[in-house]
Amino acid sequence: MQIKKVGVLGCGLMGSGIAQVSATAGFDVTVLEVDEKFIEKGFAAIRRSLEKLAAKGLVTESTDAIYSRLRGTTRKQDLADCDFIVEAVIENLDEKRKMFASIDPIVKPAAIFASNTSSISITEIMTATARPGKFVGLHFFNPVPLMKLVEVARTIVTTDEAFEAACEFGKKLGKVPVRTTDKTGFIVNRLLVPYLMDAIRAFEEGVGSVADIDASMKLGCGYPMGPFTLLDFVGLDTTYYITHVMFDEFKEKRFASPSLLKRMVMAGWYGKKNGKGFYDWSNPEKPVPQDAALRGIAK
Ligand code: CAA
């Protein structure tokens, strides 16, 4: 099947990134949000990102040309003639099911639906629609314009045609698609989540400070970010939610949230996005480790 028009559901961090790489790849993109203000915020981030990439010669077309292929809307009817829909709304099963159920009767029957969920079962989201064969997982990584991977997940009812079309679509976006199945966490989070939870447990046990554990994995293993910087970057609320879904599926301690993570989320420390997590991000250029506060001792 030929994909020309792409619909993106949600214009947050992931949705705006997916819309950006789709428009950069030459697709006409319609982005659905509940309110104009979210479209404005997401599109401003896209423009900033495109300008950065253009300044480095990493995109061949002008920012204006790419930008002209993007359209924001709050009307679901505007998605009717999309060939491929990627959902990136809040990581919550009910919200995702509601969203897909509402657009399913509107979008043309030939279109393929994909969810960018990182942990929720694709099968469980898919059953909200009447097109189970044309439903896949398409999991991107943050920051979407820079990260090369996309996980493409099939369920037991995904057709070969839809799965191959999703892999091809990923390639057209300049990503490397890896093929996986609808198993909670797919490949990356199956390995990444236990590692991140272990880092928190190591900190809780006093193995090292936030900065030293981060430095260890950066300098000792060549990871681009240490585990606490990455946790703050992904979002502690998002990570906490993922641990619940994964623990519920596997019932294994390695996926369970340590109590410190739970308490940080309850206290409203979500990481870089709201300024406080394992680091204080008041100055994003100079994050300050929060060891004393996290250990409950005088600062
Ligand atoms: N668009 C354009 N440019 C961007 C950008 C974006 N969205 N985000 C960052 N950049 C730019 C930065 O501004 C910076 O530009 P300058 O050099 O001009 O200042 C440049 O990219 C490089 O950034 P950094 O200097 O911070 O250097 P870096 O080499 O560390 O690269 C990184 C940044 C690619 C994010 C790298 O740190 C990295 O790979 N980190 C790990 C990210 C990761 O693991 N992501 C996956 C998280 S898991 C997930 O997403 C899924 C899940 O289910 C939880």
PDB file of C-alpha atoms and ligand atoms in Angstrom, residues 49 52-53 56 118 139-143 145-147 189 192 224-225 230 233-234 242, ligand 1:
ATOM      1  CA  SER A  49      14.230  21.515  16.221  1.00  0.00           C
ATOM      2  CA  LYS A  52      18.742  23.424  14.728  1.00  0.00           C
ATOM      3  CA  LEU A  53      18.996  20.497  12.342  1.00  0.00           C
ATOM      4  CA  LYS A  56      23.918  21.671  11.154  1.00  0.00           C
ATOM      5  CA  SER A 118       6.104   1.876  25.255  1.00  0.00           C
ATOM      6  CA  HIS A 139       7.550   2.740  19.302  1.00  0.00           C
ATOM      7  CA  PHE A 140       9.840   5.741  18.820  1.00  0.00           C
ATOM      8  CA  PHE A 141      12.540   7.019  21.170  1.00  0.00           C
ATOM      9  CA  ASN A 142      13.081  10.416  22.700  1.00  0.00           C
ATOM     10  CA  PRO A 143      14.275  12.753  21.166  1.00  0.00           C
ATOM     11  CA  PRO A 145      14.384  13.520  15.501  1.00  0.00           C
ATOM     12  CA  LEU A 146      17.743  12.200  16.778  1.00  0.00           C
ATOM     13  CA  MET A 147      17.148   8.618  17.871  1.00  0.00           C
ATOM     14  CA  ASN A 189      12.127  -1.455  27.801  1.00  0.00           C
ATOM     15  CA  LEU A 192      16.166  -0.761  29.971  1.00  0.00           C
ATOM     16  CA  PRO A 224      25.403   8.673  26.326  1.00  0.00           C
ATOM     17  CA  MET A 225      23.622   9.491  29.600  1.00  0.00           C
ATOM     18  CA  LEU A 230      18.023   9.379  31.525  1.00  0.00           C
ATOM     19  CA  PHE A 233      14.863  12.928  30.677  1.00  0.00           C
ATOM     20  CA  VAL A 234      12.231  10.211  30.061  1.00  0.00           C
ATOM     21  CA  ILE A 242       5.707   1.737  32.742  1.00  0.00           C
TER      22      ILE A 242
HETATM   23  N1  CAA B   1      15.989  18.290  17.692  1.00  0.00           N
HETATM   24  C1  CAA B   1      17.114  18.832  17.229  1.00  0.00           C
HETATM   25  N2  CAA B   1      18.267  18.896  17.934  1.00  0.00           N
HETATM   26  C2  CAA B   1      18.216  18.376  19.184  1.00  0.00           C
HETATM   27  C3  CAA B   1      17.073  17.778  19.730  1.00  0.00           C
HETATM   28  C4  CAA B   1      15.900  17.749  18.933  1.00  0.00           C
HETATM   29  N3  CAA B   1      14.766  17.230  19.358  1.00  0.00           N
HETATM   30  N4  CAA B   1      17.356  17.349  20.989  1.00  0.00           N
HETATM   31  C5  CAA B   1      18.663  17.650  21.233  1.00  0.00           C
HETATM   32  N5  CAA B   1      19.170  18.265  20.133  1.00  0.00           N
HETATM   33  C6  CAA B   1      20.510  18.787  19.950  1.00  0.00           C
HETATM   34  C7  CAA B   1      21.049  19.493  21.174  1.00  0.00           C
HETATM   35  O1  CAA B   1      20.500  20.747  21.304  1.00  0.00           O
HETATM   36  C8  CAA B   1      22.515  19.520  20.853  1.00  0.00           C
HETATM   37  O2  CAA B   1      22.772  20.579  19.962  1.00  0.00           O
HETATM   38  P1  CAA B   1      24.113  21.478  20.130  1.00  0.00           P
HETATM   39  O3  CAA B   1      25.245  20.504  20.007  1.00  0.00           O
HETATM   40  O4  CAA B   1      24.020  22.407  18.983  1.00  0.00           O
HETATM   41  O5  CAA B   1      24.012  22.104  21.463  1.00  0.00           O
HETATM   42  C9  CAA B   1      22.722  18.221  20.085  1.00  0.00           C
HETATM   43  O6  CAA B   1      21.424  17.742  19.706  1.00  0.00           O
HETATM   44  C10 CAA B   1      23.407  17.145  20.874  1.00  0.00           C
HETATM   45  O7  CAA B   1      22.898  17.142  22.181  1.00  0.00           O
HETATM   46  P2  CAA B   1      23.855  17.083  23.420  1.00  0.00           P
HETATM   47  O8  CAA B   1      24.904  18.089  23.387  1.00  0.00           O
HETATM   48  O9  CAA B   1      22.953  17.064  24.612  1.00  0.00           O
HETATM   49  O10 CAA B   1      24.681  15.816  23.197  1.00  0.00           O
HETATM   50  P3  CAA B   1      24.488  14.311  23.052  1.00  0.00           P
HETATM   51  O11 CAA B   1      25.567  13.936  22.145  1.00  0.00           O
HETATM   52  O12 CAA B   1      24.405  13.743  24.442  1.00  0.00           O
HETATM   53  O13 CAA B   1      23.131  13.925  22.310  1.00  0.00           O
HETATM   54  C11 CAA B   1      21.206  12.636  22.882  1.00  0.00           C
HETATM   55  C12 CAA B   1      21.871  14.000  22.892  1.00  0.00           C
HETATM   56  C13 CAA B   1      21.021  12.134  21.469  1.00  0.00           C
HETATM   57  C14 CAA B   1      19.837  12.873  23.517  1.00  0.00           C
HETATM   58  C15 CAA B   1      22.079  11.608  23.689  1.00  0.00           C
HETATM   59  O14 CAA B   1      22.400  12.140  24.933  1.00  0.00           O
HETATM   60  C16 CAA B   1      21.412  10.289  23.885  1.00  0.00           C
HETATM   61  O15 CAA B   1      21.407   9.452  23.011  1.00  0.00           O
HETATM   62  N6  CAA B   1      20.843  10.075  25.088  1.00  0.00           N
HETATM   63  C17 CAA B   1      20.100   8.863  25.410  1.00  0.00           C
HETATM   64  C18 CAA B   1      18.698   9.039  24.952  1.00  0.00           C
HETATM   65  C19 CAA B   1      17.889   7.813  25.154  1.00  0.00           C
HETATM   66  O16 CAA B   1      18.328   6.816  25.696  1.00  0.00           O
HETATM   67  N7  CAA B   1      16.637   7.896  24.687  1.00  0.00           N
HETATM   68  C20 CAA B   1      15.717   6.819  24.813  1.00  0.00           C
HETATM   69  C21 CAA B   1      14.945   7.006  26.064  1.00  0.00           C
HETATM   70  S1  CAA B   1      13.814   5.688  26.278  1.00  0.00           S
HETATM   71  C22 CAA B   1      12.479   6.176  25.379  1.00  0.00           C
HETATM   72  O17 CAA B   1      12.422   7.193  24.775  1.00  0.00           O
HETATM   73  C23 CAA B   1      11.342   5.265  25.265  1.00  0.00           C
HETATM   74  C24 CAA B   1      10.679   4.732  26.422  1.00  0.00           C
HETATM   75  O18 CAA B   1       9.820   3.919  26.215  1.00  0.00           O
HETATM   76  C25 CAA B   1      10.928   5.136  27.807  1.00  0.00           C
END
